[in-house]
Coordinates of N, CA and C in Angstrom, one line a residue:
Chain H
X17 N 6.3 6.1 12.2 CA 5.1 6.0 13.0 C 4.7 4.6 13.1
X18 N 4.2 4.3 14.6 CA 4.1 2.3 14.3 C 2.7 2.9 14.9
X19 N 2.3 1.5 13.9 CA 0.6 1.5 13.8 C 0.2 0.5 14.2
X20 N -0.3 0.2 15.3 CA -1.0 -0.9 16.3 C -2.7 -1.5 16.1
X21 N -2.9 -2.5 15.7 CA -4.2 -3.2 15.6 C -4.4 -4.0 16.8
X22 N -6.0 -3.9 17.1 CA -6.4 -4.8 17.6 C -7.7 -5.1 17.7
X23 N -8.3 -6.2 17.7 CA -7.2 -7.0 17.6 C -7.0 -7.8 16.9
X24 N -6.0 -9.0 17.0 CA -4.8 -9.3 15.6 C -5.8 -10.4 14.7
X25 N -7.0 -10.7 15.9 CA -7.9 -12.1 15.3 C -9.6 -11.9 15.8
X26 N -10.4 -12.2 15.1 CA -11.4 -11.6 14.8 C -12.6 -12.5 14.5
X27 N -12.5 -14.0 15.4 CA -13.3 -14.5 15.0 C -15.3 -14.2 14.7
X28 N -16.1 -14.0 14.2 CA -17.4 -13.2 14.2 C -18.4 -14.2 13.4
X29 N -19.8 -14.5 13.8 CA -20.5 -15.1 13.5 C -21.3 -14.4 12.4
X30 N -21.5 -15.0 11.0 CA -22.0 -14.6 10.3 C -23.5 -13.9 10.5
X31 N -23.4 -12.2 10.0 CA -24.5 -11.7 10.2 C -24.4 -10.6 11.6
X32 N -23.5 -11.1 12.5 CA -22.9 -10.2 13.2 C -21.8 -9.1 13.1
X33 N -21.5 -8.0 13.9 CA -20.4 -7.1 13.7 C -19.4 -7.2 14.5
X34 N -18.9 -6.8 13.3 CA -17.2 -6.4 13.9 C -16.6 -5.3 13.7
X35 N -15.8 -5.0 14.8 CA -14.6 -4.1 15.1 C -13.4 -4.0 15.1
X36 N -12.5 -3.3 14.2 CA -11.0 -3.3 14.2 C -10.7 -2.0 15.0
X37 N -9.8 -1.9 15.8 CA -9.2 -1.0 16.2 C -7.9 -0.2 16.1
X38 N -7.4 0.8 15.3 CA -6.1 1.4 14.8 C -5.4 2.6 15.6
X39 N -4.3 2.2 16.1 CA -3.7 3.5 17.3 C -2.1 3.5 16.6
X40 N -2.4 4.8 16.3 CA -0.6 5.6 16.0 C 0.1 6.2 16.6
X41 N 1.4 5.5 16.8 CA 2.3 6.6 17.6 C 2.3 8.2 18.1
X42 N 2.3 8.5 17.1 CA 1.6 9.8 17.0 C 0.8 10.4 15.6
X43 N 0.1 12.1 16.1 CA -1.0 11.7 15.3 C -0.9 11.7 14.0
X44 N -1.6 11.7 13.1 CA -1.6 11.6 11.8 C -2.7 12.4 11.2
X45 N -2.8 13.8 11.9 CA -2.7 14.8 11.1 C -1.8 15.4 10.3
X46 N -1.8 15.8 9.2 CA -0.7 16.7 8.2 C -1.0 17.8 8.4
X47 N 0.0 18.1 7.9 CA 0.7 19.8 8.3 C -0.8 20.3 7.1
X48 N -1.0 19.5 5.8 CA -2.3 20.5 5.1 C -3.2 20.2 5.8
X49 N -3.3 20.0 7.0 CA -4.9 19.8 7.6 C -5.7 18.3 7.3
X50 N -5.3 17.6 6.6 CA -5.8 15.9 6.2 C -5.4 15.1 7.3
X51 N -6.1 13.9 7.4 CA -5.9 12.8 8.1 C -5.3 11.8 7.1
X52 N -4.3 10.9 6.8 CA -4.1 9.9 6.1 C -3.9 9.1 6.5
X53 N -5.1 8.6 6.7 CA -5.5 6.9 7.3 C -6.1 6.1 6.8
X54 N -5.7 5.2 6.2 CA -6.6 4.4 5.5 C -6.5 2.9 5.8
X55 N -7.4 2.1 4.9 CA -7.8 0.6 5.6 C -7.9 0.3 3.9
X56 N -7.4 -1.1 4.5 CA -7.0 -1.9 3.4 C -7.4 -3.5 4.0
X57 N -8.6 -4.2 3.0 CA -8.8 -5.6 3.0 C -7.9 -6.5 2.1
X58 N -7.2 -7.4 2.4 CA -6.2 -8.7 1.9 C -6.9 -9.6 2.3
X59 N -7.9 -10.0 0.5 CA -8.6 -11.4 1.2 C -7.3 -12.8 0.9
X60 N -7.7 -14.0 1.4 CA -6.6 -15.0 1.0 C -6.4 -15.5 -0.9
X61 N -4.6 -15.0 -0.5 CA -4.0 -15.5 -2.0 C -4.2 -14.5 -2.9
X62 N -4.7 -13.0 -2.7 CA -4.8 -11.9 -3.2 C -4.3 -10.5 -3.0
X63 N -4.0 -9.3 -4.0 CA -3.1 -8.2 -3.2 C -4.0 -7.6 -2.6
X64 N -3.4 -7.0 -1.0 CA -4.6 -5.7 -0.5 C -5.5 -5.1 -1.7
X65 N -6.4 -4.4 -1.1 CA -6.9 -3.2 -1.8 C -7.9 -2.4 -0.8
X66 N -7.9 -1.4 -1.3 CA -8.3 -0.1 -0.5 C -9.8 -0.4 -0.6
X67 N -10.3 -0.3 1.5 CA -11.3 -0.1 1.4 C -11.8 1.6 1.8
X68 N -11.2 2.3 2.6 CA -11.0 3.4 2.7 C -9.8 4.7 2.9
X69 N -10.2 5.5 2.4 CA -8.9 6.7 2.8 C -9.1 7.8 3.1
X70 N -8.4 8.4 3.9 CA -8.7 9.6 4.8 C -9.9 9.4 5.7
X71 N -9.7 8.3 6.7 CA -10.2 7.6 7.8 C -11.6 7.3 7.3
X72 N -12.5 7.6 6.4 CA -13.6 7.4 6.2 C -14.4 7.3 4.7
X73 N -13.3 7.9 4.1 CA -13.9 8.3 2.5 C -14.0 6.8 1.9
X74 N -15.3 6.0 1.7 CA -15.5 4.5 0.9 C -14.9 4.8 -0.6
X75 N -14.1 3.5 -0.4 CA -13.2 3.7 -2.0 C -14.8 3.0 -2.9
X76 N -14.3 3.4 -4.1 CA -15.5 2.7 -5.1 C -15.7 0.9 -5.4
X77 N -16.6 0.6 -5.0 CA -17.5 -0.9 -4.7 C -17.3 -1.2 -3.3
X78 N -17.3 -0.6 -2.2 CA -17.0 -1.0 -1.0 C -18.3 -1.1 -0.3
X79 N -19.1 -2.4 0.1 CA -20.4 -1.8 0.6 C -20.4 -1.0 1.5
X80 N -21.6 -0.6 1.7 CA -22.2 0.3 2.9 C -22.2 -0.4 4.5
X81 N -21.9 -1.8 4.2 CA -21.6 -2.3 5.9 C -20.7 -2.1 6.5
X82 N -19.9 -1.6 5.4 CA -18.0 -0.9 6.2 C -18.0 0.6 6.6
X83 N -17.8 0.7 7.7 CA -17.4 2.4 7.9 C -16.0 2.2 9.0
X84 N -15.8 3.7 7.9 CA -14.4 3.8 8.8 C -14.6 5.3 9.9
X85 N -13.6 5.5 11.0 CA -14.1 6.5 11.8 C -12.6 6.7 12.6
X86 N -13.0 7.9 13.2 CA -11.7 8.2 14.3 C -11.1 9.6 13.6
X87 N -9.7 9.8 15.1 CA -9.6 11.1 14.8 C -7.9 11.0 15.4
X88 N -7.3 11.5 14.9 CA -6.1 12.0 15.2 C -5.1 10.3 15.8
X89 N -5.2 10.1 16.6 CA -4.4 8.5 17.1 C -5.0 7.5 16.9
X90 N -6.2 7.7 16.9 CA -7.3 6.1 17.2 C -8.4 6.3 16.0
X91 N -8.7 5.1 15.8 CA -9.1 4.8 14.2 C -10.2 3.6 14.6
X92 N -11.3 3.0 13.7 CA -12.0 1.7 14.1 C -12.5 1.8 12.5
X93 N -12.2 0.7 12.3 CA -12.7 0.1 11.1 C -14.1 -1.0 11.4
X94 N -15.5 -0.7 11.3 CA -16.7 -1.4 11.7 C -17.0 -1.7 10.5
X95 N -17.9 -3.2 10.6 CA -18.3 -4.2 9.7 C -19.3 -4.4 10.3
X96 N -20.8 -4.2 9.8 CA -22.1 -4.2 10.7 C -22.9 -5.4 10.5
X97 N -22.8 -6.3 9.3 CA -22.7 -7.7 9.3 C -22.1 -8.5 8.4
X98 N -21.4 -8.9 9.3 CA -19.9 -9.9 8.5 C -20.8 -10.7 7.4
X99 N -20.3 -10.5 6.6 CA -20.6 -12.0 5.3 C -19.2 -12.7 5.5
X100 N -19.5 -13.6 4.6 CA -18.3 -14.7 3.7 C -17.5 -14.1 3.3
X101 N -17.7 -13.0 2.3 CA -17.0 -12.7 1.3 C -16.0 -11.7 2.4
X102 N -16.5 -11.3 3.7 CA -15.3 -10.2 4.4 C -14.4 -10.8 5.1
X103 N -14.3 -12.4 5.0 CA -13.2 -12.9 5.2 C -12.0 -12.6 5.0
X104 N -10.7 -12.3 5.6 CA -9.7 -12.2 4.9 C -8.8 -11.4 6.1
X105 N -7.6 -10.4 6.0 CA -6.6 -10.0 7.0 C -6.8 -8.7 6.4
X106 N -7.2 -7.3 7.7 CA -7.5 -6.1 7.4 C -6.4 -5.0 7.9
X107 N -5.9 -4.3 7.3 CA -4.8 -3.7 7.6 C -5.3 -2.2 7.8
X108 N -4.9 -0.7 8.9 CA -5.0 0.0 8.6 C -2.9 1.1 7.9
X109 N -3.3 1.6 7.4 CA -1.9 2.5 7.3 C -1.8 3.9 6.9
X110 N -0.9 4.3 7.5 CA -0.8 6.2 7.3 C 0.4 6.7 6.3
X111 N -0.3 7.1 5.7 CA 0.4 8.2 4.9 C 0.3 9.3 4.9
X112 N 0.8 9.7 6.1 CA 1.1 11.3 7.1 C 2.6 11.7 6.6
X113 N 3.1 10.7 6.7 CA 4.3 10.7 7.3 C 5.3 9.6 7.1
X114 N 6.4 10.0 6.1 CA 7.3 9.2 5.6 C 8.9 8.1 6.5
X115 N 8.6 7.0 6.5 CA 7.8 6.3 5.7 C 6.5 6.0 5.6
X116 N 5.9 5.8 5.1 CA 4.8 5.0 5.4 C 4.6 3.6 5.8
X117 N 3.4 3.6 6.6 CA 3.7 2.4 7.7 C 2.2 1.6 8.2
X118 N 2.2 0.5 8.4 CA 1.4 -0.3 7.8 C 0.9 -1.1 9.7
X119 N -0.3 -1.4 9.8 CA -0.5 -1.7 10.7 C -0.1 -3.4 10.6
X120 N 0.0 -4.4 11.4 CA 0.3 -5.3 11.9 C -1.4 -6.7 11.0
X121 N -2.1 -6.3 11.0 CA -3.0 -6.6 10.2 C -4.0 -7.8 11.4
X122 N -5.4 -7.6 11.0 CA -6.2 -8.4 11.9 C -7.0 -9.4 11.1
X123 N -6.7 -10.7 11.6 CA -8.0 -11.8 10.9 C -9.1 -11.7 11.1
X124 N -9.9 -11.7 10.3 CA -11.6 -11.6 9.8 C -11.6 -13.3 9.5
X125 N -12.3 -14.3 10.2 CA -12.6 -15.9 10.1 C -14.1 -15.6 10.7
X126 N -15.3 -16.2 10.2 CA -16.4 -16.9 10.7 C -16.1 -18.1 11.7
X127 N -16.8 -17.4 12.3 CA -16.9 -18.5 13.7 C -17.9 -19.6 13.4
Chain V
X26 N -9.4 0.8 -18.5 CA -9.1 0.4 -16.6 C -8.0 0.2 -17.0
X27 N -7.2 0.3 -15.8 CA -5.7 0.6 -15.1 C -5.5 -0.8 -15.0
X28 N -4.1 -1.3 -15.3 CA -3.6 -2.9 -14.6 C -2.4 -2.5 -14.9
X29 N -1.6 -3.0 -13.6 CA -0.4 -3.3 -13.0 C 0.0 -4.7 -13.5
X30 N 1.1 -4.8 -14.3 CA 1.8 -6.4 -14.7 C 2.8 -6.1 -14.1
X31 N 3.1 -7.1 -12.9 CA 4.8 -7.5 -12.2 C 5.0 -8.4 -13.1
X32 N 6.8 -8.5 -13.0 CA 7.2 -9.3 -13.7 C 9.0 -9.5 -12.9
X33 N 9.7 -10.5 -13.0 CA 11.0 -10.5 -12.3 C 11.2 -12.2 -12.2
X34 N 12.7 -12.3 -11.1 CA 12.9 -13.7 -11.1 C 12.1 -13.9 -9.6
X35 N 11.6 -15.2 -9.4 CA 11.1 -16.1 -7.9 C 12.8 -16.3 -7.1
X36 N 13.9 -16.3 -7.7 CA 15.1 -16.9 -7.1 C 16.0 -16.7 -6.9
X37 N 16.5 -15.4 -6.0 CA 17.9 -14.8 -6.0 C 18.5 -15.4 -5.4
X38 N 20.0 -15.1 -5.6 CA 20.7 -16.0 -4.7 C 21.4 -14.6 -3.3
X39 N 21.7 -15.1 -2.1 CA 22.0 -13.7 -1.5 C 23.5 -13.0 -1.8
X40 N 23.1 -11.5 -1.8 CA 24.2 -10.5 -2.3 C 24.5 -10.4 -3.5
X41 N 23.0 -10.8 -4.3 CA 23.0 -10.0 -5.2 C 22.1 -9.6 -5.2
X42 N 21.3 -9.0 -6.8 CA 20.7 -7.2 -6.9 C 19.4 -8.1 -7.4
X43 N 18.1 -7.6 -7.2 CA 16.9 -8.3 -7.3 C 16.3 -7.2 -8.1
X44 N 16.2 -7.7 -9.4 CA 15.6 -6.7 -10.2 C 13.9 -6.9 -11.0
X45 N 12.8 -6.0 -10.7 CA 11.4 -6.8 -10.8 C 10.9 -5.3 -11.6
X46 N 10.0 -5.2 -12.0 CA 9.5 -4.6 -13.4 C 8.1 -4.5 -13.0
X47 N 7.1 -3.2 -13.4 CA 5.7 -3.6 -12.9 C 5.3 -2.2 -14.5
X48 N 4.8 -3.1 -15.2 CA 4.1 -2.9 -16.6 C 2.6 -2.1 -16.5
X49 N 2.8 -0.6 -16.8 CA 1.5 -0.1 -16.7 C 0.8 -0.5 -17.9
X50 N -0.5 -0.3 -18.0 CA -2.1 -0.5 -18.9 C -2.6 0.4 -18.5
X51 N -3.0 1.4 -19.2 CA -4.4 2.1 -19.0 C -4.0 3.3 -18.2
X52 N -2.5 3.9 -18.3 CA -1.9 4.9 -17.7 C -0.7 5.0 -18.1
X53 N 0.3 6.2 -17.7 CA 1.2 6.6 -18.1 C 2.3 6.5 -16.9
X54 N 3.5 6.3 -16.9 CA 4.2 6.2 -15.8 C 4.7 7.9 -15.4
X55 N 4.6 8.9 -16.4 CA 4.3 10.3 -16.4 C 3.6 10.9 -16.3
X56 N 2.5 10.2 -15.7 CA 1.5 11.5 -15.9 C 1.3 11.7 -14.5
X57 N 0.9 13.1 -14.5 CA 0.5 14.0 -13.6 C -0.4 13.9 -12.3
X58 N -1.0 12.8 -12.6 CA -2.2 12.3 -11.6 C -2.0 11.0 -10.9
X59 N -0.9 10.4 -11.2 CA -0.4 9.2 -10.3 C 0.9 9.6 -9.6
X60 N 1.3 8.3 -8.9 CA 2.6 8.2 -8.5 C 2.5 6.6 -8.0
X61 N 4.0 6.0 -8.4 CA 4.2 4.9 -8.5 C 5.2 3.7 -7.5
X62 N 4.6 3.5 -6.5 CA 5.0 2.6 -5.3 C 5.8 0.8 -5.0
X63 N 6.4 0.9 -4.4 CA 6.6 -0.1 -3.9 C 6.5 -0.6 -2.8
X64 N 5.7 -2.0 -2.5 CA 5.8 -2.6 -0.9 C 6.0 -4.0 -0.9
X65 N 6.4 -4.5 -0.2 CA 6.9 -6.1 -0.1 C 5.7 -6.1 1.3
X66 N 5.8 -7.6 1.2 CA 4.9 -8.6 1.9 C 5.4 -9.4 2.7
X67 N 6.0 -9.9 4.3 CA 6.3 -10.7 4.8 C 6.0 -11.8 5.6
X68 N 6.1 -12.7 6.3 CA 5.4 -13.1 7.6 C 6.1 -12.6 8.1
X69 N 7.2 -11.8 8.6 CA 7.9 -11.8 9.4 C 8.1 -10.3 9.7
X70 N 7.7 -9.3 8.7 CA 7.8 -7.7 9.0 C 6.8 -7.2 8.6
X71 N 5.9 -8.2 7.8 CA 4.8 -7.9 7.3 C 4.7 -6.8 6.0
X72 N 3.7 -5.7 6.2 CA 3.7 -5.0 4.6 C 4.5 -4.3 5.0
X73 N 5.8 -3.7 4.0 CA 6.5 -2.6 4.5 C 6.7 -2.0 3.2
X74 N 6.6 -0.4 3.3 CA 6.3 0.7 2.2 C 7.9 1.1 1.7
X75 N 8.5 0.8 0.4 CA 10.1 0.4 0.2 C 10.2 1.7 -0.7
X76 N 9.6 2.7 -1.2 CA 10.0 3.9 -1.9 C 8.6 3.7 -3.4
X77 N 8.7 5.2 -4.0 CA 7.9 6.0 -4.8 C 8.7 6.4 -5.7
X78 N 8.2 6.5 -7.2 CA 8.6 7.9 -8.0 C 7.7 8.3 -8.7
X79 N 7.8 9.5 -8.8 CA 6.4 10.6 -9.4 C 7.2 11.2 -10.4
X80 N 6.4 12.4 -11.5 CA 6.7 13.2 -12.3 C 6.0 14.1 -12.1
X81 N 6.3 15.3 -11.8 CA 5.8 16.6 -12.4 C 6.6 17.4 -12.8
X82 N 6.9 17.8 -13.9 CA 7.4 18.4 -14.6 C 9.2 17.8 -14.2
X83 N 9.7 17.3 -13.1 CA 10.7 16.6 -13.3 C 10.5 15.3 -12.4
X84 N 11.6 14.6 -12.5 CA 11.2 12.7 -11.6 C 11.9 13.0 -10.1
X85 N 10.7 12.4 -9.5 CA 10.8 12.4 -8.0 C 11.1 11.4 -7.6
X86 N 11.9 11.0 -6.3 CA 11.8 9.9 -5.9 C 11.9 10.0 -4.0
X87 N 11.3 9.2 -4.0 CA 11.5 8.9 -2.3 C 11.5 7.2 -1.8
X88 N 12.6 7.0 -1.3 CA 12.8 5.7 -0.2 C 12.6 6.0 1.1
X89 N 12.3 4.7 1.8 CA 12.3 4.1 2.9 C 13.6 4.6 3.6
X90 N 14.0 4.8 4.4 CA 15.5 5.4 4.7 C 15.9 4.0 5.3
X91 N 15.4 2.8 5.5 CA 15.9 1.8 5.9 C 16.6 1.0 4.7
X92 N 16.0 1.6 3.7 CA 16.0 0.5 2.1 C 17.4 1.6 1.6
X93 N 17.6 2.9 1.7 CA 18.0 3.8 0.7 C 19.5 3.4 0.2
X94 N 20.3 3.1 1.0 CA 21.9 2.2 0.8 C 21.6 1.3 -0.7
X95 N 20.2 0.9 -0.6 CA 20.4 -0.3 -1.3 C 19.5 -1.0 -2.2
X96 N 18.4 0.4 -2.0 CA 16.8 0.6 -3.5 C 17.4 1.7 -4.6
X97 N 16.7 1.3 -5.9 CA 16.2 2.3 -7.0 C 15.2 1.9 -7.5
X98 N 14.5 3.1 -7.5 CA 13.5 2.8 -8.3 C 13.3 3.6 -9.8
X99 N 13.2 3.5 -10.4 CA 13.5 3.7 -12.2 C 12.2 3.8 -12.8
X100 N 11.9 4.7 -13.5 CA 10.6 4.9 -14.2 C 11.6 4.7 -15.8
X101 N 10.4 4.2 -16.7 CA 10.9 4.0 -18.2 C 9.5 4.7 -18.8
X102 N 9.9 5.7 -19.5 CA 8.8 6.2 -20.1 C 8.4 5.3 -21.9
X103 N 9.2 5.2 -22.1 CA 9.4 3.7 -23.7 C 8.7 2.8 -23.5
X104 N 9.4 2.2 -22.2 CA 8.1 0.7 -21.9 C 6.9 1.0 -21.4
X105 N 6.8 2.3 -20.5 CA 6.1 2.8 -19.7 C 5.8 1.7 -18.7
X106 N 6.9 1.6 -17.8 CA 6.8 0.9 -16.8 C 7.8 1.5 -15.6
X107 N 7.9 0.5 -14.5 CA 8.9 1.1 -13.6 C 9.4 0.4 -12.8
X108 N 10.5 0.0 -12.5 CA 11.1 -1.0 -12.0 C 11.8 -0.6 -10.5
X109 N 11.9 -1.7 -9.8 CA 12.8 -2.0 -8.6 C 13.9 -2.7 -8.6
X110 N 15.6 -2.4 -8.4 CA 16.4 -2.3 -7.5 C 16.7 -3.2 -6.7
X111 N 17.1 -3.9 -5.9 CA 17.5 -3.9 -4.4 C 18.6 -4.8 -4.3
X112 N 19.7 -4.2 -4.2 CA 21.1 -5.1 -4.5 C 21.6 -5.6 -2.3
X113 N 22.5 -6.6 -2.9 CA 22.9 -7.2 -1.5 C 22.1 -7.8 -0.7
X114 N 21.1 -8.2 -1.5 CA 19.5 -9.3 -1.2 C 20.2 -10.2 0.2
X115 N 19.6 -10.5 1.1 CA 19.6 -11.8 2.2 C 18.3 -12.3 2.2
X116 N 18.5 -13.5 3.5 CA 17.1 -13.8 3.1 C 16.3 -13.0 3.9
X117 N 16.1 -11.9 4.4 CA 15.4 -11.2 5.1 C 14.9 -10.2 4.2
X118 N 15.5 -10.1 3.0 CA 14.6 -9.6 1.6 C 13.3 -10.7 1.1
X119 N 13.3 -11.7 1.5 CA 12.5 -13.0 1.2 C 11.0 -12.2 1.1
X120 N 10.3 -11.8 0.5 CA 8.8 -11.0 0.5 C 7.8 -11.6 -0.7
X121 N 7.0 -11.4 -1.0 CA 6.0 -10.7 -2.0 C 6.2 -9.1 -2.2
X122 N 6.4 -9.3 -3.8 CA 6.7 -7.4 -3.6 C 5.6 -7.4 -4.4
X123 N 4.8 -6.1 -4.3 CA 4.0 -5.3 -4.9 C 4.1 -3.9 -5.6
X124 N 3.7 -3.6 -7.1 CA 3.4 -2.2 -7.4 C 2.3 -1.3 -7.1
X125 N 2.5 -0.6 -7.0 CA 1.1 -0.2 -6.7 C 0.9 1.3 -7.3
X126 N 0.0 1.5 -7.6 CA -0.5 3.1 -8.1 C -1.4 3.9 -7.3
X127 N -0.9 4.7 -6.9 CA -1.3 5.8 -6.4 C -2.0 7.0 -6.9
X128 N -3.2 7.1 -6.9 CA -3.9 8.2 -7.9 C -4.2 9.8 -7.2
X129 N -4.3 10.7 -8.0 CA -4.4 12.0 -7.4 C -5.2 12.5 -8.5
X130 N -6.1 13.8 -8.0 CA -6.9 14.4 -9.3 C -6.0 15.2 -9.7
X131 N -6.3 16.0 -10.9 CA -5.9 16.8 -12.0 C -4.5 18.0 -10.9
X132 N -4.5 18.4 -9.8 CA -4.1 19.1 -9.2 C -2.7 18.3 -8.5
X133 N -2.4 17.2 -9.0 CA -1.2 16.2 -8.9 C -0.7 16.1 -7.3
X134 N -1.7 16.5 -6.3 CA -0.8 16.5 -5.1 C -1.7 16.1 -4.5
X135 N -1.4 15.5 -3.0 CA -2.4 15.1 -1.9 C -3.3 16.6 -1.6
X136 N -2.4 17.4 -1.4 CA -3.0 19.0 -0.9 C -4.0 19.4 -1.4
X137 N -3.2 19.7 -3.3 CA -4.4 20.2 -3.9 C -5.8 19.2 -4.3
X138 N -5.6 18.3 -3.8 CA -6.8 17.7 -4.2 C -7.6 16.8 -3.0
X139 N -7.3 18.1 -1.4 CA -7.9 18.1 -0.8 C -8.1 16.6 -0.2
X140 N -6.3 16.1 -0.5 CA -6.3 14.9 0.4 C -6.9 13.8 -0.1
X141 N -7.7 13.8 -1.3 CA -8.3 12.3 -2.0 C -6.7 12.2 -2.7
X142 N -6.1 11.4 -2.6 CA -4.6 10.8 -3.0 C -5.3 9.2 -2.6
X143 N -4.8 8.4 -3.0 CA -5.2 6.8 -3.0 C -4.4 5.8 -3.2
X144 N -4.3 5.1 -2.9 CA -3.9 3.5 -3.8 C -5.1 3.1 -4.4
X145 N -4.5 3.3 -5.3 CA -6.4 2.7 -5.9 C -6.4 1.4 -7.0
X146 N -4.8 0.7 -7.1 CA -4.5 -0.5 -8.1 C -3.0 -0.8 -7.8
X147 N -3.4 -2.0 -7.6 CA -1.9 -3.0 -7.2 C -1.9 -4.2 -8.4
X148 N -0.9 -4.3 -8.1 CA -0.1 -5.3 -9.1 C -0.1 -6.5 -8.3
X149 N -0.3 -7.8 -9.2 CA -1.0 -9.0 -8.7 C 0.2 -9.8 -7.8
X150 N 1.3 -9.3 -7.6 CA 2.2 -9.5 -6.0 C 3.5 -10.4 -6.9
X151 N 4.9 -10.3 -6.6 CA 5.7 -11.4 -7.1 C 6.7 -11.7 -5.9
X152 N 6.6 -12.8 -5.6 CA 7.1 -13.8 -4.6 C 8.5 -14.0 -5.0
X153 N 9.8 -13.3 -4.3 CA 11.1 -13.2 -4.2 C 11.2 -14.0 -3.3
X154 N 12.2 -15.1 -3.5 CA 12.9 -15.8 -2.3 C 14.4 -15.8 -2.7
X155 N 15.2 -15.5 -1.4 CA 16.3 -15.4 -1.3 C 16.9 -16.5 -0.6
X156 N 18.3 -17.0 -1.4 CA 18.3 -18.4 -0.9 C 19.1 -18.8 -2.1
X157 N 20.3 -20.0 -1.2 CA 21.7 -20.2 -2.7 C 21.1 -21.4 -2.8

């Protein structure tokens, strides 16, 4: 399954939002009825970590400015106001479907 | 709390076997409610997901079918750790690899536990370069 971002750069003025966009080959419903879509922040010189899974579920310490959303192909990862700290390259990836597969990843930079 | 220690060489030379180790804390490489990953880091292919192995009641494993010729992945219940594989290295093996742990509730599966399955702790990344 190839997993497409966009877009790849993301410049955003502190205090303002942003939008990531995630589209899969095909969908990424499971055969048990789950979506496995999740989103992963890589801030610089650090490993990923999970900000959500199963397109929406907030992993633990993730604020409330992040929501994740979508359904079956199309995904959006929203940031309702960028800080400093959301700097960094945001990935979404599915684990529907083996292998698992990793989107292409989008920069988060203050403008 | 859970922590992932990688450990391995920074320096293979190519066509040979790249062998890297990721030291659980605060978990079992057997138990029931995880399962234990690998992914490398590139500029060039970016993150790519290289194989798993789990336990329930026997050891599972699954690769990448790109990687399978030429990954293992090995769980050590003694050290309680679990290592990666990858023989006939080039420099297009050149990555950051990562461990990663994958958590599941008491019901050991994505299904039964209604799809909360996670990455929920990575190992702090180890930088392979391939290169004589």
């Amino acid at each position: 399954i190839v997993m497409t971002q966009t877009p790849l750069s993301s410049p955003v003025a502190l205090g303002q939002p942003a939008s990531i966009s995630c589209r899969s080959s095909q969908s990424l419903v499971h055969s048990d009825g789950n979506t496995y879509l999740h989103w992963l922040q890589q801030r610089p010189g650090q490993p990923p970590r999970l900000l959500f899974y199963k397109i929406s579920s907030r992993f633990s310490g993730v604020p409330d400015r992040f929501s994740g959303s979508g359904a079956g192909t199309d995904f959006t990862l929203k940031i309702s106001r960028v800080e400093a700290e959301d700097v960094g390259i945001y990935y979404c990836m599915q684990a529907t479907q083996f292998p698992w597969t990793f989107g292409q990843g989008t920069k988060v930079e203050i403008k | 709390q859970v922590q992932l220690q990688q450990s391995g060489p920074g320096l293979v030379e190519p066509s040979q076997t790249v062998s890297l180790t990721c030291g659980i804390f605060g978990d079992s490489v057997a138990s029931y409610t995880a399962s234990w990953h690998w992914v490398r880091q590139s500029p060039s292919r970016g993150l790519e997901w290289l194989g798993r192995t789990y336990y329930r009641s026997r050891w599972y494993y699954d690769y990448a079918e790109s990687m399978k010729s030429r990954i293992t992945i090995n769980p050590d219940t003694a050290r309680n750790q679990f290592s990666l594989q990858l023989s006939s290295v080039t420099p297009e093996d050149t990555a950051v690899y990562y461990c990663i742990r994958q958590t599941y509730c008491s019901g050991g599966y994505c299904a039964t536990c209604g799809g909360d399955c996670y990455y929920d702790h990575w190992g702090q990344g180890t930088p392979v370069t391939v290169s004589s």
